Coordinates of C-alpha atoms and ligand atoms in Angstrom, one line a residue:
X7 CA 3.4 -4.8 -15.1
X8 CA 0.6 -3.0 -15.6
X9 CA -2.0 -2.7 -12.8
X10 CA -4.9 -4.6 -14.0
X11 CA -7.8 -4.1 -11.4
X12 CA -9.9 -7.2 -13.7
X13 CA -7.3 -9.2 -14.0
X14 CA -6.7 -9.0 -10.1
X15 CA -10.0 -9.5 -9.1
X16 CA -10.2 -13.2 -11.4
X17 CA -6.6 -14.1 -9.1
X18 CA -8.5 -13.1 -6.0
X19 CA -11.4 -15.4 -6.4
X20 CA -9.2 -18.2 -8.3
X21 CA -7.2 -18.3 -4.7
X22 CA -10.2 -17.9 -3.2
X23 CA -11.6 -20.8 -4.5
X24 CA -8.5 -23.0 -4.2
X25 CA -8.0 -22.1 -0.8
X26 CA -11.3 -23.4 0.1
X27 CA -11.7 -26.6 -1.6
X28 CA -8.1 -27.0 -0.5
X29 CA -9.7 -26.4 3.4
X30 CA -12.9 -29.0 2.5
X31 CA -10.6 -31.8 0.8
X32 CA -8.1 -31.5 3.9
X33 CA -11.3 -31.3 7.1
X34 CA -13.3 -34.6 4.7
X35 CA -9.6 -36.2 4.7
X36 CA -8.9 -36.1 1.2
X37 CA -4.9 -35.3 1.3
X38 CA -4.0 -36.1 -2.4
X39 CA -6.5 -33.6 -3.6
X40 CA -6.0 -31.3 -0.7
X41 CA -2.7 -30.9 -1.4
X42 CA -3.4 -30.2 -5.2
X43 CA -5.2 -27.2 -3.9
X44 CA -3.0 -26.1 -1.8
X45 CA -0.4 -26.1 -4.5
X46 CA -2.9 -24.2 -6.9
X47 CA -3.3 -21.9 -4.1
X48 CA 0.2 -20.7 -3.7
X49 CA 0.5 -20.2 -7.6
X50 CA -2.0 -18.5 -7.7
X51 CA -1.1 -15.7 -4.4
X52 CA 2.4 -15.7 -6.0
X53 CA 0.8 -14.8 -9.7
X54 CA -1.7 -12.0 -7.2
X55 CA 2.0 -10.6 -5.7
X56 CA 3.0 -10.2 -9.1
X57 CA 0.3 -8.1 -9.9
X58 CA -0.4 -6.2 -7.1
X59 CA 3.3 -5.8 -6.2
X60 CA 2.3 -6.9 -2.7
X61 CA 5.2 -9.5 -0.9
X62 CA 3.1 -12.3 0.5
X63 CA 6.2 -14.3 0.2
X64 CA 6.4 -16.3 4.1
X65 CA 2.4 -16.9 3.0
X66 CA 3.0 -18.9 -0.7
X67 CA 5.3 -20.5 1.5
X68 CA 3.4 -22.1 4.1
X69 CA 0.6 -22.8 1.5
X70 CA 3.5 -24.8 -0.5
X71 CA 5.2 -26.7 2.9
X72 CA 1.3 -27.6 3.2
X73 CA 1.2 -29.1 0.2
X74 CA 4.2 -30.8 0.6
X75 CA 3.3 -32.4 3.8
X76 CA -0.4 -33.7 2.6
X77 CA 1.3 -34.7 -0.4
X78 CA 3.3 -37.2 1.8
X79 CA 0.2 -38.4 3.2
X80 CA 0.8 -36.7 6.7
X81 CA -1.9 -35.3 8.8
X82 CA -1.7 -31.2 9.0
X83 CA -2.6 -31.2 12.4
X84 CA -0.6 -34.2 13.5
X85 CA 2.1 -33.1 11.7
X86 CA 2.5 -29.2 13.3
X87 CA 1.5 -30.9 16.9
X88 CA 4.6 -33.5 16.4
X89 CA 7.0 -30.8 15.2
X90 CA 5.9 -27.9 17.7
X91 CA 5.2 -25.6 15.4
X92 CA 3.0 -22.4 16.0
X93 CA -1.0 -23.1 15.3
X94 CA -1.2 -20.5 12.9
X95 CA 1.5 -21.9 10.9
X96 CA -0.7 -24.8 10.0
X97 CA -1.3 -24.0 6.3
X98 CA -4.3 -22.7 6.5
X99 CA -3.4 -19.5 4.8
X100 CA -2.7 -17.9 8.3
X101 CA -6.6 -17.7 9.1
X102 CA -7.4 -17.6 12.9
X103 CA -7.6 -21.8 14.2
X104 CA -10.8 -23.3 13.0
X105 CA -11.7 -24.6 16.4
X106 CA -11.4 -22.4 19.0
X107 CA -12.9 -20.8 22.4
X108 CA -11.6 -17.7 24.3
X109 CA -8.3 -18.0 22.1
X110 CA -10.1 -17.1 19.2
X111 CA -10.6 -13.3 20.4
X112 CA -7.2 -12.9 21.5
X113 CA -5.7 -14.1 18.3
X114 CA -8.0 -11.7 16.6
X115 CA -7.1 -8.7 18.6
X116 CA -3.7 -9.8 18.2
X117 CA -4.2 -10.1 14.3
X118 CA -5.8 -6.0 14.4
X119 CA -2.8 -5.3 16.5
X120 CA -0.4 -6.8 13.7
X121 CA -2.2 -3.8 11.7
X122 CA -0.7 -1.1 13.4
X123 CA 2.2 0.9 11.5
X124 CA 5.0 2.8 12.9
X125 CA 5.7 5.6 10.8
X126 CA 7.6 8.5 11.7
X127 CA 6.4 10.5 8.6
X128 CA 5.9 13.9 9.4
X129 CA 4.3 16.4 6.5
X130 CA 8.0 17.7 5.9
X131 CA 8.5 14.1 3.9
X132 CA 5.8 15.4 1.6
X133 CA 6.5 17.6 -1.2
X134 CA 3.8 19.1 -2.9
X135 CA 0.4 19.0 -2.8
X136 CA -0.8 21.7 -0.4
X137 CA -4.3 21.8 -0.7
X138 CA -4.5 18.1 0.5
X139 CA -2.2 18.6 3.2
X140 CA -4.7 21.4 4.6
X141 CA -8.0 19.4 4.2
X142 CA -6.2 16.5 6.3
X143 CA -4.9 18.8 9.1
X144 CA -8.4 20.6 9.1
X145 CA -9.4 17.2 9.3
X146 CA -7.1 16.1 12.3
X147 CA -7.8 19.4 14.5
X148 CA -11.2 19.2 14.4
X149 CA -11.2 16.2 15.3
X150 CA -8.8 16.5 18.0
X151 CA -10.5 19.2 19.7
X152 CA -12.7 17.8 22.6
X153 CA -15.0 20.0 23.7
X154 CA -17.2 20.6 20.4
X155 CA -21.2 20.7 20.0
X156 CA -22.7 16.9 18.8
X157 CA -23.8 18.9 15.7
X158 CA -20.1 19.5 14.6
X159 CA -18.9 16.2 13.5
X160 CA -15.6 14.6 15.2
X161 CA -15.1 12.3 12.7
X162 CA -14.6 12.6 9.1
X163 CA -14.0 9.8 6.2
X164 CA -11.7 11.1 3.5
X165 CA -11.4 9.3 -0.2
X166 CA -8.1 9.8 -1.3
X167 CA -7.8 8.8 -5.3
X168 CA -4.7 9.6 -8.2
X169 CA -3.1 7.7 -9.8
X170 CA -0.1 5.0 -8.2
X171 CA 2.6 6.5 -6.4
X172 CA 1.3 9.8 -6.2
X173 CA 1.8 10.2 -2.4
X174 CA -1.7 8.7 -0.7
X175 CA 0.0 6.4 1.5
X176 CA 2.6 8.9 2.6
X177 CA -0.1 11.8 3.4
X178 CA -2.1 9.3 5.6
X179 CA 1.3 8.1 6.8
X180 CA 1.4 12.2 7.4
X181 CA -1.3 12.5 9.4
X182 CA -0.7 9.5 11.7
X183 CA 2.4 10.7 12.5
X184 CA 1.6 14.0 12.8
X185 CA -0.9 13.3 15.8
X186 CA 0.8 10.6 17.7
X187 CA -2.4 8.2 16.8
X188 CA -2.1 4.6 16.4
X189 CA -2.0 3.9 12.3
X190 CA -4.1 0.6 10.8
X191 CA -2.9 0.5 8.0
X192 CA -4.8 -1.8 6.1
X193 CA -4.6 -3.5 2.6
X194 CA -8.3 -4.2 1.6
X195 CA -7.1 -6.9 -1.3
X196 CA -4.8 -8.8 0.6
X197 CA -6.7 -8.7 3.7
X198 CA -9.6 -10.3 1.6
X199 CA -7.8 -12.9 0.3
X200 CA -5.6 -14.0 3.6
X201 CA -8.6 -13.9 5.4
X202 CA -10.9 -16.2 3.1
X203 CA -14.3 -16.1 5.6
X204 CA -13.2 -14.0 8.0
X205 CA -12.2 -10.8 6.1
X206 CA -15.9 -9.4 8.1
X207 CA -15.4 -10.0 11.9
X208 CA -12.0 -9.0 10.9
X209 CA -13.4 -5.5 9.6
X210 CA -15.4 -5.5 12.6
X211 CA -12.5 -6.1 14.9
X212 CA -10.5 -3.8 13.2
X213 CA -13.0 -0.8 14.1
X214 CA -13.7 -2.3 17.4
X215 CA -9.9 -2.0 18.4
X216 CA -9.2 1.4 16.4
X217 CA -11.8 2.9 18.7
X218 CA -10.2 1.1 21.6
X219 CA -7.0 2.6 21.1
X220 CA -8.1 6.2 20.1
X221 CA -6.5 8.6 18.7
X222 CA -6.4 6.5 15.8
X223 CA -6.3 6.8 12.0
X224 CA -7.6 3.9 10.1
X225 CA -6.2 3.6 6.6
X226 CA -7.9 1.8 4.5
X227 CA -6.1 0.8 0.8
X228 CA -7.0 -0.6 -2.2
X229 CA -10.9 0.1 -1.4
X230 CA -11.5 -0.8 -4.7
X231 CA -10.9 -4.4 -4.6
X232 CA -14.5 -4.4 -3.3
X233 CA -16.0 -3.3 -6.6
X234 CA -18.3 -5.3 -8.2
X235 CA -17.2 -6.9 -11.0
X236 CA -17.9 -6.0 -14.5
X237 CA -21.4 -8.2 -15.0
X238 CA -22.4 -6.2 -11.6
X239 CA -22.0 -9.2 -9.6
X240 CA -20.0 -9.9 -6.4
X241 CA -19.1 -12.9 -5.0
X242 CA -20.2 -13.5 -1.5
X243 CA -17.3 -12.9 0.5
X244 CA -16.6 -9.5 -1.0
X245 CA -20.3 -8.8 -0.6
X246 CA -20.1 -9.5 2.7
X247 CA -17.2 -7.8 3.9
X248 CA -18.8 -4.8 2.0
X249 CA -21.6 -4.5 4.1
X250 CA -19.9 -4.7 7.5
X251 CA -17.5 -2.3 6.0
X252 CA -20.9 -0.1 5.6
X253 CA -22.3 -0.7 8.8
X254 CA -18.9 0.3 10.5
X255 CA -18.1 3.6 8.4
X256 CA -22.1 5.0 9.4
X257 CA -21.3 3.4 13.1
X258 CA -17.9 5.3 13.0
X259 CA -19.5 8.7 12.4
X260 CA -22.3 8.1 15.5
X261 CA -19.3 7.4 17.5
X262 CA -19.1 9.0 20.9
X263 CA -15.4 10.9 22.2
X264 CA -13.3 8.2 20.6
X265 CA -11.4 10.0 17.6
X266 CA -11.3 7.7 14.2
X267 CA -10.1 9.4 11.4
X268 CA -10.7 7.0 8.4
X269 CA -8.7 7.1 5.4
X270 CA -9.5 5.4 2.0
X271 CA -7.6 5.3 -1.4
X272 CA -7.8 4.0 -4.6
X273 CA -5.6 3.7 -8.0
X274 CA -9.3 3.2 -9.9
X275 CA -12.0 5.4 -8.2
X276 CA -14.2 4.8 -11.2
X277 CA -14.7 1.4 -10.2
X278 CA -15.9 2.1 -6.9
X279 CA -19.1 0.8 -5.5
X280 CA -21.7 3.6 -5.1
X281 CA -22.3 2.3 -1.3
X282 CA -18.7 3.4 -0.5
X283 CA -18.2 6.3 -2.6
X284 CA -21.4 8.2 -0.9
X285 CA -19.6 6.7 2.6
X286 CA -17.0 9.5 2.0
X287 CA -18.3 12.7 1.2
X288 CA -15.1 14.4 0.9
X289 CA -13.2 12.9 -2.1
X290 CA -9.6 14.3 -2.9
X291 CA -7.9 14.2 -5.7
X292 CA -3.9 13.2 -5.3
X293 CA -2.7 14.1 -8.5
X294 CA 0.7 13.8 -10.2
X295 CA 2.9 16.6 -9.1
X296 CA 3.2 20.1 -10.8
X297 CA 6.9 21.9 -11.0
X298 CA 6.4 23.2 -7.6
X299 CA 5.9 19.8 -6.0
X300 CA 8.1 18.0 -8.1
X301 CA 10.5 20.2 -7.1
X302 CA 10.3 19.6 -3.8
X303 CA 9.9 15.8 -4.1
X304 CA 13.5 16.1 -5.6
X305 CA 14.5 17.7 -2.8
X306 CA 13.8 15.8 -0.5
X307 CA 15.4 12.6 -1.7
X308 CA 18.6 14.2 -2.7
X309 CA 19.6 17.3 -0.4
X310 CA 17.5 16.6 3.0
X311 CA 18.9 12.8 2.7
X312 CA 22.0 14.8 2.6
X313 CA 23.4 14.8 -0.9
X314 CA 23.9 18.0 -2.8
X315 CA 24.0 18.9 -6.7
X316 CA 27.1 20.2 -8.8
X317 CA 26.7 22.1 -11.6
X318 CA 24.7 24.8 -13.6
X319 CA 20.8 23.9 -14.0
X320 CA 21.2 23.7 -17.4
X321 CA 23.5 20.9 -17.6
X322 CA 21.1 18.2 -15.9
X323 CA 18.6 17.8 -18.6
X324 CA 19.1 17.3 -22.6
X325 CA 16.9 20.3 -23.5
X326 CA 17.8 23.5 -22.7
X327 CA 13.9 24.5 -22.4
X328 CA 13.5 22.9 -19.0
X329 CA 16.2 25.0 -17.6
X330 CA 15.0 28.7 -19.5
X331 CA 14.8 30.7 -16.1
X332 CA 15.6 28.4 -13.4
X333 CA 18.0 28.8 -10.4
X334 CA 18.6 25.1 -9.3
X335 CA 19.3 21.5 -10.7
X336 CA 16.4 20.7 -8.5
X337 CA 13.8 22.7 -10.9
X338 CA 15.5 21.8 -14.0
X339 CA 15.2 18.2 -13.5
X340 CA 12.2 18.9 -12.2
X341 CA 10.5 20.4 -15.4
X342 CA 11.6 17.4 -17.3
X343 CA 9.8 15.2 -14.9
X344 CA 6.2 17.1 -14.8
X345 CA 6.8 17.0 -18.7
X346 CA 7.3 13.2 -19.1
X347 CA 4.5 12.6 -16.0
X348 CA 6.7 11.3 -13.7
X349 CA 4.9 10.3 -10.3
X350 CA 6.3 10.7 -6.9
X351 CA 7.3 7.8 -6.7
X352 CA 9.1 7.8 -10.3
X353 CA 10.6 10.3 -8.8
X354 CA 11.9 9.6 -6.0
X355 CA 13.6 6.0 -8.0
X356 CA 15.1 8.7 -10.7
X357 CA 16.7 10.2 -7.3
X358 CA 17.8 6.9 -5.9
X359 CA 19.5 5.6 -9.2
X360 CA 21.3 9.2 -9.4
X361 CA 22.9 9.2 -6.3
X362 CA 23.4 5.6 -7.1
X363 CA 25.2 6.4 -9.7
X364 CA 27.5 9.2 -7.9
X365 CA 28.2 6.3 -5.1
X366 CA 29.8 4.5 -7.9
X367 CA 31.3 7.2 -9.7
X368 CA 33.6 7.7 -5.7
X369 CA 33.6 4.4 -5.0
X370 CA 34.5 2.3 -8.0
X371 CA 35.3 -0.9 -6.2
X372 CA 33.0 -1.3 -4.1
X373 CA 31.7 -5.0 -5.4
X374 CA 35.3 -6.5 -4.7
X375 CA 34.6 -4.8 -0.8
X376 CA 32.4 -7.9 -0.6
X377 CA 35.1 -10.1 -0.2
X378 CA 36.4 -8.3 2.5
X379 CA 35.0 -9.9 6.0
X380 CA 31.1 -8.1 7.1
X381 CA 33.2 -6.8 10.3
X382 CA 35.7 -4.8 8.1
X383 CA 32.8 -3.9 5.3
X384 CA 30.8 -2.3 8.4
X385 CA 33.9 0.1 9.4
X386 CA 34.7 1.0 5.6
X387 CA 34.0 4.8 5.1
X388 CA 32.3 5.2 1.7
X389 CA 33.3 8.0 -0.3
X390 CA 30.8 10.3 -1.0
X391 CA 30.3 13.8 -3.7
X392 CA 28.1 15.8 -4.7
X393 CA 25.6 14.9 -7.8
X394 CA 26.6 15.9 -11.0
X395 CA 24.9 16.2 -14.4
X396 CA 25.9 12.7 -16.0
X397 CA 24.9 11.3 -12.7
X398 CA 21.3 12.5 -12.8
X399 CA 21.5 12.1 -17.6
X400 CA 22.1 8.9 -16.9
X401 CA 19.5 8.5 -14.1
X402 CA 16.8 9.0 -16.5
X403 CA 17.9 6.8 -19.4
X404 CA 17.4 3.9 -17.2
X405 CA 14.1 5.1 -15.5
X406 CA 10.8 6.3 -17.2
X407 CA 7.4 7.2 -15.9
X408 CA 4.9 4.3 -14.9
X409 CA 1.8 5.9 -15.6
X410 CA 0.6 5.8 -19.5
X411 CA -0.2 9.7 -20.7
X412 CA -4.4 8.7 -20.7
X413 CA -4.9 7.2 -17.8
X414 CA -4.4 10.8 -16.4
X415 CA -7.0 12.7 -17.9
X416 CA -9.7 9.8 -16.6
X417 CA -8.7 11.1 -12.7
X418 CA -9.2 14.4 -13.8
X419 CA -12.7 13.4 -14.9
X420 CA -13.6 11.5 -12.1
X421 CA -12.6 14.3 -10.2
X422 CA -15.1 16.8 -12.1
X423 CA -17.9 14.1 -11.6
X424 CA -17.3 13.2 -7.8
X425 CA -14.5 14.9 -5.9
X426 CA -14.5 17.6 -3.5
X427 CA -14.0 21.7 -3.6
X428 CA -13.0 23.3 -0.7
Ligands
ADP585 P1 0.4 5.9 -3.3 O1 -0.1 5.5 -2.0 O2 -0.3 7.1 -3.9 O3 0.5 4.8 -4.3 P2 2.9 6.4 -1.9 O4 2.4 7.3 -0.9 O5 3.1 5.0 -1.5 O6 1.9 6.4 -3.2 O7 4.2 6.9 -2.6 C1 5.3 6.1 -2.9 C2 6.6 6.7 -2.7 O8 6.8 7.8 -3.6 C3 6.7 7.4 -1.3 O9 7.1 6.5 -0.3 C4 7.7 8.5 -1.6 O10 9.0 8.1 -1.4 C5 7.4 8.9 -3.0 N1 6.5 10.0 -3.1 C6 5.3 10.0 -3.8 N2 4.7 11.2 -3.7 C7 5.5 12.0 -3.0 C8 5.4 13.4 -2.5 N3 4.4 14.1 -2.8 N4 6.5 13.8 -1.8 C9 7.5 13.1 -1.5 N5 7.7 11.8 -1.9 C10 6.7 11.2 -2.6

């Protein structure tokens, strides 16, 4: 569905709320209506996965086996305590134990830990976009380079906006990799509504530990879901966690020889708030790909994953215009693609559902396979070709691109307003 940044932000503070009448009803020992809440509360994070295309699966879950067992007229506590279950695991949405001592900091660090991504993206994975590529590697060697004067600044907080799917993830993904650093990777929207109360100290942590572990690049997504909403207001939590998210980025930029590179990116940069936008003076603009970049993109998913094309340019798109003067399947299909506005990510799932098909053009059985045992499926030796035009025709009937034609020009305006020339 479409990404509906309002619509999100009502789910957010519907779970919001649940969750914490659902926390007040179950502490005053009201079970019935505790476990109402609790029930409202996973409807409402599965309805806020829907939307936001996030899995918080394990999490609806434990919200519902909450329910369940207050609905019975069980004790949480008792309950978890009887059946040796892990403390976190006690329904609370996953939140830190509510009583605590010297536990408490270890579970936290623990939790900022729990942030860390492995990636193994290097900027070969990237097609495309070359002027962002050089702003984040300027970025990364200055930074890296010890022995600078205090006037030339070490750290630098970079806004990456464009619309979904457009690469911002895989560039910060990029520069992570590329300098061996540990990578928070951090979703602001889901961390705000797992973390009802403590989305702050964990903002603070998070810093705190990103500094500890240096190199590090903090990556900050969704940064929009701490907009105000449309009557200016705010509600407290978000309000909150937006100032400590203030205090850190200006804290960041004092910081001493610890290097913390911080990413941010957002789908909707024109709903910022002003506080954050002026937190990262260099804004750039991840747009969809041009035929350069898409060609490349194809590339990538197809003939570095290690499957080649068959056939002349010409026959892999409908209309002979996007072949006129181009020397590879790659460019042709890629011409059709920065004419329909696929993304990156449209087109990488174009790529996937053409060698899809060309896996099941070679291997037409392969669904009866399944009732072969695992041990014999594991040893079977798939037959592979090359991918031809009706694989890649067919590839985009059943794919189209996910980003409506006006929604485009709005970056490009944003851009013109706020973003960056270098
Ligand atoms: P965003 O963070 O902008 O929403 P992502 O970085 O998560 O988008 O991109 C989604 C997927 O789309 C990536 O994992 C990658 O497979 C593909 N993709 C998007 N842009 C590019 C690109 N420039 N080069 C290669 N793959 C891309």
């Amino acid at each position: 569905m479409k990404y509906d940044a309002y619509r999100i932000e009502i789910l957010r503070e519907q779970y919001e709320d649940s969750f914490k009448s659902a926390q007040e009803h179950r502490r005053a020992g009201r079970k019935k209506a505790a476990a109402r809440a609790y029930a409202d509360a996973a409807e409402t994070l599965s309805k806020l996965d829907d939307a936001t295309n996030e899995d918080r699966a394990h999490q609806v879950k434990r919200l519902e086996r909450a329910a369940d067992i207050l609905r019975r007229g069980e004790d949480l506590e008792d309950h978890f305590k009887r059946n040796q279950e892990p403390e976190d695991d006690r329904g609370d949405g996953g939140g830190p134990p509510s009583v605590g001592g010297d536990s408490e900091d270890d579970e936290m660090r623990a939790q900022m830990e729990s942030f860390i991504a492995e990636t193994e993206t290097t900027w070969a994975d990237i097609g495309g976009l070359d002027d962002v590529q050089h702003d984040l590697k300027r970025a990364v060697a200055l930074g890296s380079i010890a022995n600078k004067p205090d006037a030339v600044s070490a750290t630098e907080r970079i806004l990456l906006f464009g619309p979904p799917g457009t690469g911002k993830t895989l560039l910060a993904s990029a520069v992570a990799g590329s300098l061996d650093a540990n990578f928070f990777k951090v979703e602001l929207g889901n961390l705000l509504s797992k973390w009802y109360g403590e989305s702050s100290k964990q903002i603070s942590a998070l810093f705190e530990t990103a500094a500890e572990l240096s190199p590090s690049v903090v990556f900050l997504d969704e940064v929009d879901s701490l907009a105000q909403s449309r009557d200016g207001d705010m509600n407290e939590t978000s309000r909150r966690v937006l100032d400590t998210l203030l205090a850190e980025l200006d804290g960041v930029e004092k910081g001493s020889d610890d290097f913390v590179l911080t990413l941010a990116a957002t789908n909707t940069p024109w709903i910022l708030d002003s506080a954050i936008r002026s937190r990262f003076p260099k804004r750039i603009h991840v747009p969809l790909p041009n035929v350069d970049a898409a060609t490349e993109i194809i590339r990538i998913h197809t003939v570095d994953g290690g499957v080649a094309f068959e056939g002349h340019p010409s026959a892999f798109v409908d209309d002979s215009k996007h072949a006129r003067g181009v020397d590879s399947p790659e460019r042709a299909i890629a011409q059709r693609c920065v004419e329909d506005g696929y993304t990156g990510r449209d087109m990488e799932a174009l790529c996937s559902a053409a060698v899809n098909n060309m896996v099941t053009r070679h291997n037409p059985d392969l669904a009866h396979l399944v009732d072969e045992s695992v041990k014999r499926l594991r040893s079977h030796t798939l037959n592979l070709g090359r991918i031809k035009p009706q694989d890649v025709t067919h590839a985009f009937a059943t794919t189209s691109p996910s980003l409506p034609e006006e929604d485009v020009a709005r970056f490009y305006d944003w851009d013109d307003e706020y973003g960056s020339r270098t």
